[in-house]
Coordinates of C-alpha atoms in Angstrom, one line a residue:
Chain R
X1 CA 22.1 -5.5 36.2
X2 CA 21.5 -5.4 32.4
X3 CA 21.5 -8.2 30.2
X4 CA 21.2 -8.1 26.4
X5 CA 20.0 -11.3 24.6
X6 CA 19.6 -12.3 21.1
X7 CA 17.4 -15.1 21.9
X8 CA 13.4 -14.5 22.5
X9 CA 13.5 -17.7 24.4
X10 CA 15.2 -15.9 27.5
X11 CA 12.5 -13.3 27.0
X12 CA 9.7 -15.9 27.2
X13 CA 11.4 -17.4 30.3
X14 CA 11.5 -14.1 32.0
X15 CA 7.9 -13.3 31.0
X16 CA 6.8 -16.5 32.7
X17 CA 8.7 -15.5 35.9
X18 CA 7.0 -11.9 36.1
X19 CA 3.3 -10.8 36.8
X20 CA 1.5 -7.6 37.5
X21 CA 3.0 -6.0 34.4
X22 CA 2.5 -2.8 32.7
X23 CA 3.4 -2.7 28.9
X24 CA 4.8 0.9 27.8
X25 CA 4.3 2.3 24.4
X26 CA 6.2 5.2 23.1
X27 CA 5.2 8.8 22.9
X28 CA 2.9 9.6 20.0
X29 CA 1.9 6.0 19.8
X30 CA 1.9 4.5 16.4
X31 CA 0.4 1.3 15.1
X32 CA 3.5 -0.8 15.8
X33 CA 4.0 0.3 19.5
X34 CA 0.2 -0.1 20.4
X35 CA -0.3 -3.3 18.2
X36 CA 2.9 -4.8 19.9
X37 CA 1.5 -3.9 23.5
X38 CA -2.0 -4.9 23.0
X39 CA -0.9 -8.3 21.5
X40 CA 1.5 -8.9 24.3
X41 CA -1.0 -7.8 27.1
X42 CA -3.6 -10.3 25.6
X43 CA -1.1 -13.0 25.3
X44 CA 0.2 -12.6 29.1
X45 CA -3.5 -12.6 30.2
X46 CA -4.0 -15.8 28.3
X47 CA -1.2 -17.5 30.3
X48 CA -2.6 -16.3 33.4
X49 CA -0.8 -13.2 34.1
X50 CA -2.0 -9.8 35.2
X51 CA -1.2 -7.2 32.4
X52 CA -2.2 -3.6 31.3
X53 CA -1.3 -1.3 28.5
X54 CA -0.2 2.0 29.0
X55 CA -1.1 4.4 26.2
X56 CA 1.6 7.0 26.0
X57 CA -0.2 10.3 25.1
X58 CA -3.4 10.4 22.7
X59 CA -4.4 7.3 20.8
X60 CA -5.7 8.1 17.3
X61 CA -9.1 7.0 16.9
X62 CA -8.4 5.0 14.1
X63 CA -6.8 2.4 16.4
X64 CA -9.8 2.1 18.6
X65 CA -10.8 -1.4 17.4
X66 CA -7.5 -2.6 19.1
X67 CA -9.4 -1.9 22.5
X68 CA -12.6 -3.7 21.7
X69 CA -11.8 -6.5 23.9
X70 CA -9.5 -4.6 26.3
X71 CA -10.4 -3.7 29.9
X72 CA -7.9 -2.3 32.2
X73 CA -7.1 -4.7 35.1
X74 CA -6.9 -3.3 38.5
X75 CA -3.6 -3.9 40.2
X76 CA -0.5 -2.3 41.4
X77 CA 2.3 -2.9 38.9
X78 CA 5.4 -5.1 39.8
X79 CA 6.9 -5.3 36.5
X80 CA 7.5 -2.9 33.5
X81 CA 7.8 -4.1 29.9
X82 CA 8.5 -1.6 27.0
X83 CA 7.7 -2.4 23.2
X84 CA 9.1 -0.5 20.2
X85 CA 10.5 2.2 22.4
X86 CA 13.9 3.2 21.0
X87 CA 14.9 5.9 23.3
X88 CA 14.4 7.0 26.9
X89 CA 13.5 10.5 25.6
X90 CA 10.5 8.5 23.9
X91 CA 9.0 7.8 27.0
X92 CA 7.7 11.3 27.0
X93 CA 5.5 11.9 30.1
X94 CA 6.1 8.3 31.4
X95 CA 9.7 9.1 31.9
X96 CA 9.7 10.2 35.5
X97 CA 7.7 7.2 36.6
X98 CA 9.3 4.5 34.6
X99 CA 12.8 5.3 33.7
X100 CA 15.3 2.9 35.3
X101 CA 12.3 0.6 36.1
X102 CA 11.9 -1.1 32.9
X103 CA 12.4 -4.9 33.4
X104 CA 11.9 -6.2 29.7
X105 CA 12.7 -3.9 26.4
X106 CA 11.6 -5.6 23.3
X107 CA 12.4 -3.6 20.1
X108 CA 13.4 -3.5 16.4
X109 CA 15.1 -0.1 16.1
X110 CA 18.9 -0.5 15.3
X111 CA 19.8 2.1 17.9
X112 CA 18.2 1.5 21.3
X113 CA 19.3 3.4 24.6
X114 CA 16.7 2.1 26.9
X115 CA 18.0 0.9 30.3
X116 CA 16.2 -2.5 31.1
X117 CA 17.2 -5.5 33.0
X118 CA 16.7 -7.6 29.8
X119 CA 16.9 -6.3 26.6
X120 CA 16.0 -7.8 23.1
X121 CA 16.5 -5.7 20.0
X122 CA 16.2 -7.4 16.6
X123 CA 16.5 -4.7 13.7
X124 CA 15.8 -7.3 11.1
X125 CA 12.1 -7.2 12.2
X126 CA 10.4 -4.7 9.9
X127 CA 7.9 -4.0 12.8
X128 CA 8.4 -4.9 16.4
X129 CA 5.1 -6.7 16.1
X130 CA 7.1 -9.5 14.2
X131 CA 9.1 -9.9 17.5
X132 CA 6.1 -10.0 19.6
X133 CA 4.4 -12.6 17.3
X134 CA 7.6 -14.8 17.7
X135 CA 7.4 -14.5 21.3
X136 CA 3.9 -15.3 21.6
X137 CA 4.3 -18.5 19.5
X138 CA 7.3 -19.5 22.1
X139 CA 4.7 -18.8 24.8
X140 CA 2.6 -21.3 23.1
X141 CA -0.4 -19.1 23.5
X142 CA -3.6 -19.7 21.1
X143 CA -3.7 -16.8 18.9
X144 CA -7.2 -15.3 18.6
X145 CA -8.5 -12.5 16.5
X146 CA -7.8 -9.7 19.0
X147 CA -4.2 -10.8 19.1
X148 CA -4.1 -11.3 15.4
X149 CA -5.4 -7.9 14.6
X150 CA -2.8 -6.1 16.9
X151 CA 0.0 -7.9 15.3
X152 CA -1.3 -7.3 11.9
X153 CA -1.7 -3.6 12.8
X154 CA 1.9 -3.2 13.7
X155 CA 3.3 -5.1 10.8
X156 CA 1.0 -3.3 8.3
X157 CA 1.6 0.2 9.6
X158 CA 5.5 0.0 10.0
X159 CA 5.8 -1.2 6.6
X160 CA 3.3 1.3 4.7
X161 CA 1.2 -2.0 3.8
X162 CA 4.3 -3.9 2.7
X163 CA 5.6 -1.1 0.5
X164 CA 8.7 0.0 2.2
X165 CA 12.2 -1.3 2.0
X166 CA 12.1 -2.9 5.6
X167 CA 9.9 -5.5 4.2
X168 CA 11.3 -9.0 4.3
X169 CA 10.0 -12.3 3.1
X170 CA 9.6 -13.2 7.0
X171 CA 7.3 -9.9 7.4
X172 CA 5.1 -11.3 4.4
X173 CA 5.0 -14.8 5.8
X174 CA 3.8 -13.6 9.1
X175 CA 1.1 -11.4 7.5
X176 CA 0.1 -14.7 5.8
X177 CA 0.0 -16.5 9.2
X178 CA -2.1 -13.5 10.6
X179 CA -4.6 -13.8 7.8
X180 CA -4.9 -17.6 8.2
X181 CA -5.5 -16.9 11.9
X182 CA -8.6 -14.7 11.0
X183 CA -7.2 -11.1 11.4
X184 CA -9.4 -8.4 9.7
X185 CA -6.6 -7.5 7.2
X186 CA -8.7 -5.8 4.7
X187 CA -10.8 -3.7 7.1
X188 CA -7.4 -2.7 9.1
X189 CA -5.7 -1.8 5.6
X190 CA -8.9 0.4 4.8
X191 CA -8.7 2.3 8.0
X192 CA -5.0 2.8 8.0
X193 CA -4.3 3.4 4.1
X194 CA -7.5 4.2 2.5
X195 CA -9.1 6.7 4.9
X196 CA -8.4 10.4 5.1
X197 CA -10.1 13.1 7.1
X198 CA -11.8 16.2 5.3
X199 CA -9.1 18.2 7.2
X200 CA -6.2 16.3 5.7
X201 CA -8.0 16.5 2.3
X202 CA -8.1 20.3 2.7
X203 CA -4.4 20.2 3.8
X204 CA -3.4 18.2 0.7
X205 CA -4.8 20.7 -1.5
X206 CA -3.3 23.7 0.2
X207 CA 0.1 22.0 0.2
X208 CA -0.2 21.1 -3.6
X209 CA -0.8 24.8 -4.3
X210 CA 2.5 25.5 -2.5
X211 CA 4.4 23.1 -4.8
X212 CA 7.6 24.4 -6.5
X213 CA 10.1 22.5 -8.7
X214 CA 13.7 23.3 -8.9
X215 CA 16.9 22.1 -10.7
X216 CA 15.1 20.9 -13.9
X217 CA 12.5 19.2 -11.8
X218 CA 14.9 17.3 -9.6
X219 CA 13.9 19.2 -6.5
X220 CA 10.3 19.6 -5.3
X221 CA 9.5 21.9 -2.3
X222 CA 6.1 22.0 -0.4
X223 CA 5.4 24.1 2.7
X224 CA 2.7 24.1 5.5
X225 CA 2.1 27.4 7.6
X226 CA 0.3 27.7 10.8
X227 CA -2.6 29.6 9.1
X228 CA -3.1 26.6 6.8
X229 CA -3.2 24.2 10.0
X230 CA -5.7 26.5 11.6
X231 CA -7.8 26.9 8.3
X232 CA -7.9 23.2 7.5
X233 CA -8.3 22.2 10.9
X234 CA -5.9 19.3 10.8
X235 CA -4.7 17.3 13.9
X236 CA -1.1 15.8 14.5
X237 CA -1.9 12.5 12.7
X238 CA -3.4 14.5 9.9
X239 CA 0.3 15.6 9.1
X240 CA 1.4 12.1 8.8
X241 CA 3.0 11.3 5.4
X242 CA 3.0 14.9 4.3
X243 CA 6.7 15.0 3.9
X244 CA 6.6 12.1 1.4
X245 CA 4.5 13.9 -1.1
X246 CA 7.2 16.0 -2.9
X247 CA 9.5 13.0 -3.5
X248 CA 6.8 11.0 -5.0
X249 CA 6.7 13.2 -8.1
X250 CA 8.0 11.7 -11.2
X251 CA 11.6 12.8 -11.8
X252 CA 12.1 14.3 -8.5
X253 CA 15.0 13.0 -6.5
X254 CA 14.9 15.5 -3.6
X255 CA 11.7 16.2 -1.8
X256 CA 11.6 19.1 0.6
X257 CA 8.9 20.0 3.1
X258 CA 9.0 23.2 5.1
X259 CA 6.8 23.3 8.0
X260 CA 6.3 26.6 9.9
X261 CA 6.5 25.7 13.7
X262 CA 6.4 29.5 14.8
X263 CA 7.1 32.9 13.3
X264 CA 10.5 32.7 11.3
X265 CA 11.0 29.0 12.5
X266 CA 10.7 26.4 10.3
X267 CA 11.0 22.3 10.5
X268 CA 12.4 21.0 7.4
X269 CA 11.8 17.5 6.1
X270 CA 14.0 16.0 3.4
X271 CA 13.4 12.7 1.4
X272 CA 15.7 11.4 -1.2
X273 CA 16.1 8.7 -3.9
X274 CA 19.2 6.6 -4.8
X275 CA 22.4 8.1 -4.5
X276 CA 21.0 11.7 -3.4
X277 CA 21.8 12.0 0.4
X278 CA 19.0 13.7 2.2
X279 CA 21.1 13.6 5.5
X280 CA 24.0 15.5 3.8
X281 CA 21.5 18.5 3.3
X282 CA 20.2 18.2 6.9
X283 CA 23.6 18.3 8.4
X284 CA 24.5 21.5 6.7
X285 CA 21.9 23.1 8.8
X286 CA 22.7 21.5 11.9
X287 CA 20.0 18.7 11.6
X288 CA 20.7 14.9 10.9
X289 CA 18.9 11.6 9.9
X290 CA 19.3 8.8 7.5
X291 CA 20.4 8.8 3.8
X292 CA 16.7 8.7 2.3
X293 CA 14.9 10.5 5.3
X294 CA 16.4 13.6 7.3
X295 CA 15.4 16.7 8.8
X296 CA 16.6 20.0 10.5
X297 CA 15.2 23.2 11.9
X298 CA 16.0 26.4 10.3
X299 CA 15.3 30.1 11.5
X300 CA 14.5 32.9 9.4
X301 CA 12.2 34.5 6.8
X302 CA 10.5 31.9 4.7
X303 CA 11.6 32.8 1.3
X304 CA 15.4 33.1 2.8
X305 CA 14.9 29.6 4.4
X306 CA 13.6 28.1 1.1
X307 CA 16.4 29.6 -1.0
X308 CA 19.1 28.3 1.2
X309 CA 17.6 24.9 1.3
X310 CA 17.3 24.6 -2.4
X311 CA 20.7 26.0 -3.0
X312 CA 22.1 23.3 -0.7
X313 CA 20.0 20.7 -2.4
X314 CA 21.3 21.7 -5.7
X315 CA 24.9 21.2 -4.5
X316 CA 23.8 17.7 -3.3
X317 CA 22.6 16.9 -6.6
X318 CA 26.0 18.0 -8.2
X319 CA 27.9 15.8 -5.7
X320 CA 25.9 12.9 -6.1
X321 CA 26.1 12.8 -9.9
X322 CA 29.6 13.4 -10.2
X323 CA 30.2 10.4 -8.1
Chain N
X1 CA -13.3 -28.4 -29.1
X2 CA -13.1 -26.6 -25.7
X3 CA -11.9 -27.9 -22.6
X4 CA -12.1 -26.4 -19.2
X5 CA -9.8 -27.5 -16.5
X6 CA -9.6 -26.9 -12.8
X7 CA -6.1 -28.5 -13.0
X8 CA -2.8 -26.5 -13.9
X9 CA -1.1 -29.8 -14.6
X10 CA -3.2 -30.1 -17.8
X11 CA -2.0 -26.6 -18.8
X12 CA 1.7 -27.4 -18.2
X13 CA 1.3 -30.6 -20.3
X14 CA -0.3 -28.5 -23.1
X15 CA 2.4 -25.9 -22.9
X16 CA 5.1 -28.7 -23.4
X17 CA 3.4 -29.9 -26.4
X18 CA 2.9 -26.5 -28.1
X19 CA 5.7 -24.0 -29.7
X20 CA 6.0 -20.8 -31.4
X21 CA 3.6 -19.3 -29.1
X22 CA 2.3 -15.6 -28.7
X23 CA 1.1 -14.5 -25.5
X24 CA -1.9 -12.0 -25.6
X25 CA -2.4 -9.3 -23.0
X26 CA -5.7 -7.2 -22.4
X27 CA -6.5 -4.0 -23.8
X28 CA -5.3 -1.0 -21.7
X29 CA -2.6 -3.4 -20.3
X30 CA -2.1 -3.4 -16.7
X31 CA 0.7 -5.0 -14.4
X32 CA -1.1 -8.2 -14.2
X33 CA -1.6 -9.0 -17.8
X34 CA 1.9 -8.0 -18.8
X35 CA 3.4 -9.4 -15.5
X36 CA 1.7 -12.7 -16.4
X37 CA 2.8 -12.5 -20.1
X38 CA 6.5 -11.7 -19.5
X39 CA 6.8 -14.3 -16.7
X40 CA 5.2 -17.0 -19.0
X41 CA 7.2 -15.9 -21.9
X42 CA 10.5 -16.2 -20.0
X43 CA 9.5 -19.5 -18.6
X44 CA 8.7 -21.1 -21.9
X45 CA 12.1 -19.9 -23.3
X46 CA 13.6 -21.4 -20.7
X47 CA 12.2 -24.9 -21.4
X48 CA 13.3 -24.4 -25.0
X49 CA 10.4 -22.9 -26.5
X50 CA 9.9 -19.9 -28.8
X51 CA 7.5 -17.3 -27.4
X52 CA 6.7 -13.8 -27.6
X53 CA 4.5 -11.2 -25.8
X54 CA 2.1 -9.3 -27.6
X55 CA 1.2 -6.0 -25.8
X56 CA -2.3 -4.9 -26.3
X57 CA -2.0 -1.1 -26.9
X58 CA 0.4 1.4 -25.2
X59 CA 2.3 0.1 -22.3
X60 CA 2.8 2.7 -19.6
X61 CA 6.6 3.4 -19.4
X62 CA 6.5 2.6 -15.5
X63 CA 6.4 -1.1 -16.7
X64 CA 9.5 -0.7 -19.1
X65 CA 11.6 -2.6 -16.8
X66 CA 9.7 -5.6 -17.3
X67 CA 11.2 -5.5 -21.0
X68 CA 14.8 -4.9 -19.9
X69 CA 15.8 -8.6 -20.7
X70 CA 13.2 -9.2 -23.4
X71 CA 14.0 -9.2 -27.2
X72 CA 11.1 -10.2 -29.6
X73 CA 12.0 -13.7 -31.4
X74 CA 11.6 -14.0 -35.2
X75 CA 8.9 -16.5 -36.0
X76 CA 5.6 -17.2 -37.3
X77 CA 3.3 -18.2 -34.6
X78 CA 1.6 -21.5 -34.2
X79 CA 0.0 -21.3 -31.0
X80 CA -1.9 -18.5 -28.9
X81 CA -2.1 -18.0 -25.2
X82 CA -4.2 -15.5 -23.4
X83 CA -3.2 -14.2 -19.8
X84 CA -5.5 -12.2 -17.6
X85 CA -8.1 -11.6 -20.3
X86 CA -11.7 -11.9 -19.2
X87 CA -13.6 -11.1 -22.2
X88 CA -13.4 -11.4 -26.0
X89 CA -14.2 -7.5 -25.9
X90 CA -10.8 -7.0 -24.2
X91 CA -8.9 -8.2 -26.9
X92 CA -9.5 -4.9 -28.4
X93 CA -7.5 -4.3 -31.6
X94 CA -6.3 -8.0 -31.5
X95 CA -9.6 -9.3 -31.7
X96 CA -9.8 -9.6 -35.6
X97 CA -6.7 -11.6 -35.9
X98 CA -6.8 -13.8 -32.7
X99 CA -10.6 -14.3 -31.7
X100 CA -11.4 -18.1 -31.8
X101 CA -7.6 -18.9 -32.4
X102 CA -6.6 -18.9 -28.6
X103 CA -5.4 -22.5 -27.8
X104 CA -4.7 -21.7 -23.9
X105 CA -6.7 -19.1 -21.8
X106 CA -5.2 -18.7 -18.2
X107 CA -7.2 -16.2 -16.0
X108 CA -8.4 -15.4 -12.8
X109 CA -11.8 -13.5 -13.4
X110 CA -14.7 -15.3 -12.1
X111 CA -16.5 -14.3 -15.3
X112 CA -14.4 -15.3 -18.5
X113 CA -16.1 -15.6 -21.9
X114 CA -12.9 -16.3 -23.8
X115 CA -13.3 -19.1 -26.3
X116 CA -10.2 -21.2 -26.0
X117 CA -9.1 -24.8 -26.7
X118 CA -8.1 -25.1 -23.0
X119 CA -9.5 -22.7 -20.4
X120 CA -8.1 -22.4 -16.8
X121 CA -9.8 -19.8 -14.6
X122 CA -9.1 -19.6 -11.0
X123 CA -10.8 -16.7 -9.3
X124 CA -9.4 -17.6 -5.8
X125 CA -6.1 -15.8 -7.2
X126 CA -5.9 -12.4 -6.4
X127 CA -3.8 -11.8 -9.5
X128 CA -3.3 -13.8 -12.4
X129 CA 0.3 -13.9 -11.9
X130 CA -0.4 -16.1 -8.9
X131 CA -1.7 -18.7 -11.4
X132 CA 1.4 -18.2 -13.6
X133 CA 3.6 -18.5 -10.7
X134 CA 2.1 -21.9 -9.9
X135 CA 2.5 -23.1 -13.6
X136 CA 5.9 -21.9 -13.8
X137 CA 6.7 -24.1 -10.8
X138 CA 5.1 -27.1 -12.4
X139 CA 7.2 -26.5 -15.3
X140 CA 10.1 -26.8 -13.1
X141 CA 11.8 -23.7 -14.4
X142 CA 14.6 -22.1 -12.4
X143 CA 12.9 -18.6 -11.5
X144 CA 15.4 -15.9 -12.2
X145 CA 15.1 -12.1 -11.5
X146 CA 13.1 -11.2 -14.5
X147 CA 10.5 -14.0 -14.0
X148 CA 10.2 -13.1 -10.3
X149 CA 9.9 -9.2 -11.0
X150 CA 7.2 -9.9 -13.6
X151 CA 5.1 -12.1 -11.1
X152 CA 5.7 -9.7 -8.2
X153 CA 4.4 -7.0 -10.6
X154 CA 1.4 -8.7 -11.2
X155 CA 0.6 -9.6 -7.7
X156 CA 1.5 -6.4 -6.2
X157 CA -0.5 -4.2 -8.9
X158 CA -3.7 -6.2 -8.8
X159 CA -3.8 -6.1 -4.9
X160 CA -2.9 -2.5 -4.3
X161 CA 0.0 -3.6 -2.7
X162 CA -1.7 -6.0 -0.6
X163 CA -4.2 -3.7 0.5
X164 CA -7.5 -5.1 -1.4
X165 CA -10.0 -7.5 -0.2
X166 CA -8.8 -10.2 -2.7
X167 CA -5.5 -10.7 -0.9
X168 CA -5.3 -14.2 0.5
X169 CA -2.6 -15.9 2.7
X170 CA -1.4 -17.5 -0.4
X171 CA -1.0 -14.1 -2.1
X172 CA 1.5 -13.0 0.7
X173 CA 3.1 -16.5 0.7
X174 CA 3.7 -16.1 -3.1
X175 CA 5.0 -12.6 -2.6
X176 CA 7.3 -13.9 0.1
X177 CA 8.8 -16.6 -2.1
X178 CA 9.3 -13.9 -4.7
X179 CA 11.2 -11.7 -2.3
X180 CA 13.5 -14.9 -1.5
X181 CA 14.2 -15.5 -5.2
X182 CA 15.4 -11.9 -5.4
X183 CA 12.6 -9.8 -7.0
X184 CA 13.1 -5.9 -6.4
X185 CA 9.9 -5.7 -4.6
X186 CA 11.0 -2.3 -2.9
X187 CA 11.8 -0.7 -6.1
X188 CA 8.7 -2.1 -8.1
X189 CA 6.5 -0.9 -5.2
X190 CA 8.0 2.6 -5.1
X191 CA 7.4 2.9 -9.1
X192 CA 3.8 1.4 -8.8
X193 CA 2.7 3.0 -5.7
X194 CA 5.0 6.1 -4.7
X195 CA 5.4 7.9 -7.9
X196 CA 3.1 10.4 -9.4
X197 CA 3.4 12.4 -12.6
X198 CA 3.2 16.1 -12.2
X199 CA 0.2 16.1 -14.5
X200 CA -1.6 13.8 -11.9
X201 CA -0.7 16.1 -8.9
X202 CA -2.2 19.0 -10.8
X203 CA -5.4 16.8 -11.5
X204 CA -5.7 15.8 -8.0
X205 CA -5.6 19.4 -7.0
X206 CA -8.3 20.4 -9.4
X207 CA -10.3 17.3 -8.4
X208 CA -10.1 18.2 -4.7
X209 CA -11.3 21.6 -5.6
X210 CA -14.4 20.1 -7.3
X211 CA -15.2 18.1 -4.0
X212 CA -18.5 18.6 -2.5
X213 CA -20.4 16.5 0.6
X214 CA -23.9 15.8 0.7
X215 CA -26.3 13.8 3.0
X216 CA -24.4 15.0 6.4
X217 CA -21.1 14.0 4.8
X218 CA -22.1 10.5 3.7
X219 CA -21.9 11.2 0.1
X220 CA -18.8 12.9 -1.6
X221 CA -18.7 14.0 -5.2
X222 CA -15.8 14.9 -7.3
X223 CA -15.7 15.4 -10.9
X224 CA -13.3 16.0 -13.8
X225 CA -14.0 18.1 -17.1
X226 CA -12.3 17.9 -20.4
X227 CA -10.9 21.3 -19.6
X228 CA -9.2 20.0 -16.6
X229 CA -7.5 17.0 -18.7
X230 CA -6.2 19.4 -21.2
X231 CA -5.0 22.0 -18.5
X232 CA -3.5 19.5 -16.4
X233 CA -1.8 17.4 -19.3
X234 CA -3.0 14.1 -17.8
X235 CA -2.6 10.8 -19.8
X236 CA -4.9 7.7 -19.4
X237 CA -3.0 6.0 -16.5
X238 CA -2.9 9.4 -14.7
X239 CA -6.7 9.0 -14.3
X240 CA -6.2 5.5 -12.3
X241 CA -7.4 5.4 -8.9
X242 CA -9.1 9.0 -9.1
X243 CA -12.5 7.3 -8.5
X244 CA -11.4 6.0 -5.2
X245 CA -10.7 9.5 -3.8
X246 CA -14.0 10.6 -2.5
X247 CA -14.9 7.2 -0.8
X248 CA -11.6 7.6 1.2
X249 CA -12.9 10.6 3.1
X250 CA -13.6 9.7 6.6
X251 CA -17.4 9.4 7.2
X252 CA -18.3 9.0 3.6
X253 CA -20.2 5.8 2.6
X254 CA -20.9 6.5 -1.0
X255 CA -18.0 8.3 -3.2
X256 CA -19.2 9.4 -6.6
X257 CA -16.7 10.6 -9.5
X258 CA -18.1 12.3 -12.4
X259 CA -15.9 12.5 -15.6
X260 CA -17.0 14.4 -18.6
X261 CA -16.6 12.4 -21.6
X262 CA -18.1 14.8 -24.2
X263 CA -20.2 17.8 -23.9
X264 CA -23.3 16.8 -21.7
X265 CA -22.0 13.4 -21.5
X266 CA -20.7 11.9 -18.3
X267 CA -19.2 8.7 -17.1
X268 CA -20.1 8.1 -13.4
X269 CA -18.2 5.9 -11.2
X270 CA -19.6 5.0 -7.7
X271 CA -17.7 3.6 -4.7
X272 CA -19.5 2.4 -1.4
X273 CA -18.8 0.8 2.0
X274 CA -20.4 -1.9 3.9
X275 CA -24.1 -2.4 3.4
X276 CA -24.3 0.6 0.9
X277 CA -24.7 -0.8 -2.4
X278 CA -23.0 1.2 -5.5
X279 CA -24.5 -1.1 -8.1
X280 CA -28.1 -0.2 -7.1
X281 CA -27.4 3.4 -7.8
X282 CA -25.6 2.6 -11.1
X283 CA -28.4 0.3 -12.3
X284 CA -31.0 3.0 -11.6
X285 CA -29.0 4.9 -14.6
X286 CA -28.8 1.8 -16.8
X287 CA -25.3 1.0 -15.7
X288 CA -24.0 -1.8 -13.6
X289 CA -21.0 -3.2 -11.6
X290 CA -20.4 -4.8 -8.0
X291 CA -21.7 -3.9 -4.6
X292 CA -18.6 -1.8 -3.9
X293 CA -17.8 -0.5 -7.1
X294 CA -20.0 0.4 -10.1
X295 CA -20.6 2.6 -12.9
X296 CA -23.1 4.2 -15.6
X297 CA -23.1 6.9 -18.4
X298 CA -25.3 9.8 -17.9
X299 CA -26.3 12.5 -20.3
X300 CA -27.5 15.9 -19.6
X301 CA -26.3 19.2 -18.0
X302 CA -23.7 18.6 -15.5
X303 CA -25.5 20.3 -12.5
X304 CA -28.7 18.1 -13.2
X305 CA -26.7 14.9 -13.6
X306 CA -25.0 15.7 -10.4
X307 CA -28.4 16.5 -8.6
X308 CA -29.9 13.2 -9.9
X309 CA -27.0 11.0 -8.7
X310 CA -26.8 12.5 -5.4
X311 CA -30.8 12.0 -5.1
X312 CA -30.5 8.2 -6.0
X313 CA -27.4 8.0 -3.6
X314 CA -29.5 9.5 -0.8
X315 CA -32.3 6.9 -1.4
X316 CA -29.7 4.2 -1.5
X317 CA -28.5 5.6 2.1
X318 CA -32.1 5.4 3.5
X319 CA -32.7 1.7 2.0
X320 CA -29.4 0.5 3.4
X321 CA -29.9 2.1 7.0
X322 CA -33.2 0.8 7.2
X323 CA -32.3 -2.8 6.6

C-alpha cells in the first residue's frame, strides 16, 4: 500500500514507529541529498533510533565535513528512507537492492515517481533540506552544529547560495535560523562557491577559448572535448556549472554548451532567458527539459552539429521575438 | 556641533524635521550606496519631503532599474545626508561642495571619519541598506517595490549574495522580508551575479593565462597589464572581483593580483585564508589592509616586483605555519 501525504506530521509519526533505518541518497550525490540525509540521520539517532546514510556513488571531497561526526552503525536494516530522490532511475546502483523496499520518501521535486509506503513531496521547498528542517523541528530534536551544517549545505547548494529563482522568503528565514543555531555558513559558502580546482581553472580557460557568438550576440556557444578533459584533468564535479557560462554573457539570451561524449557524439545543454524557450530547441533534437534549461544528444561531425543547433536557436529567437 | 547616536530613532526624528534634502553616495558608487540612497529618497518623498539622490560619478548601467521610478525634483537643497560613505576622501568630486555641510551620516563601516551634525554608524549591519531598512520601518513608510528593490540591491551586493563572512541571521531575515514585500530578488541576483560583459570574459581568459603557482601550490599569482585592458576593452566595473580569482584555487592560501597601473608601477592586491595574514605582506611594501584582504603599490620591473612579493608571501606562509 502506498500513501501520499501533504503533512509532515504523518512522516514524523512514521519515523517514530520505525527503527534500524538506512537513508538513501541519489546517484551523483549533491549537497541537498547528502545534507538532507546526514541531518535526518543525526536527528533520528538523537531520538534513540539506529540510522545510517548510504552515499550513492562517490561523494565529492568538498562534502567531507558533513561526515566529521558520522560513524556507521552496525545493524541489519529494517526500514528504508529516501531523501531528495525524484526518480527510481536515480537510485542507480542501489536500485536492485532497494526498489520497492522504500518505506518513506521525502522529496521536493515536482515530479517524483518513487514507489514508497509513505511519500511526502513538497515542491515549494527550494531544497529538500527545508523539508528535513521542518521535520526535525516536529521531532523536537535539539539541533546541534552537525545537523545545522548539513541542513545549511542542502539549502545553499540547491539555491546557488540564494541566487536562483526557487528561493522563497522561507528559504532565507530557514537559513537565518541555521545561522542562529551556529552553522558554519561562511566556511560552507567558501567551500561550495569560492573554491575551484586547478583542473577546473584550466577547463574554464579552454572553454572560453572555444566561445563563439551568433545572432548579433544573442546566442553564445562553448564546447568541451574529450581531449580538453584529459589535458585539464577535470573530474565529474569540475564540469558542474560549465553549461551556465555562455548564457551569463551580457546580451546573450540563449547559451549553448556542446560536450563531446564520444567521437561524433555530443551532449548539448541549452540555457535561456525570458521568453526564449530552451526546451523548444532541445525537443527539435529529440531532447527535452524546462523553459530555461534543457538538453539533448546529437550525433555527427562537430561543425555540423554546432551549425544545426545555432540554426534552430536562431529560429527560436525569431519565434520568441514575434510573440 | 556633532552628535553621534546609536539609536535610529534619533535619525528618524531628525529626518522628520528637515526637508529639501540631497542624499550623497560615495565615489565609484556600488550597489549598497545607491541602494541605500534611492530607498531613503523614495521613503522621504512618501512622508511628504523633497529629496534627491546625487550619484557620485558614473553609475554602472546594471543599476539602471533603480532609477525606473526616479525623477529628479527641482529644488535648492537645505539638508545633506550621506549614506554608506566611510571617509571624507570618498566624497570625491562632491568634496568641495559638501564637506562640513553634512547633516546626517548613516553608515555601516567600522571606521568612519565623516563630519556630520548627526552620525549613525552601525558596523553590525552587513550592508548599510540594513540600516536604511530599519530606519524606513521607524518612519512607518509603506514599502513598495522600488524601495524593496533598492534595499535588496544594497544587501545582496554588499554580501556577495549572502556568501561573505559579514552575513548575519538579521541580513537573511531582512532579505526574507524584502522577498515578501515583492522585490525582484531573482532578477536582481541575475543582473548582479550571473551576468558578465564580453570584455570581462576576455579579461578572465587573459588573466587565467597569466596564472602561476608557487610554494607547492599555496601561492597563486595573476596579473593584468595595460595592454590587456586595452585589448579586452574592460571598463572599471569589469575589473571587480578579479583579485579574488587566485585565492579561489583549491589549496591556495595566498592569492596575489598584480595590476599594471603605469609603466613599472603596479597595484598589488593580496587575499588570504585562515591564519595567513595578507596585511603582513602588504605592510612589507608600505601598504595595508585587513587580515584576509590587503594591498600595496610597488614600483619596478614586473618580474622583480613579482619575485619580491612571492618571496615575502613565502615568509608569511612560514610564519603562519610555525604559529
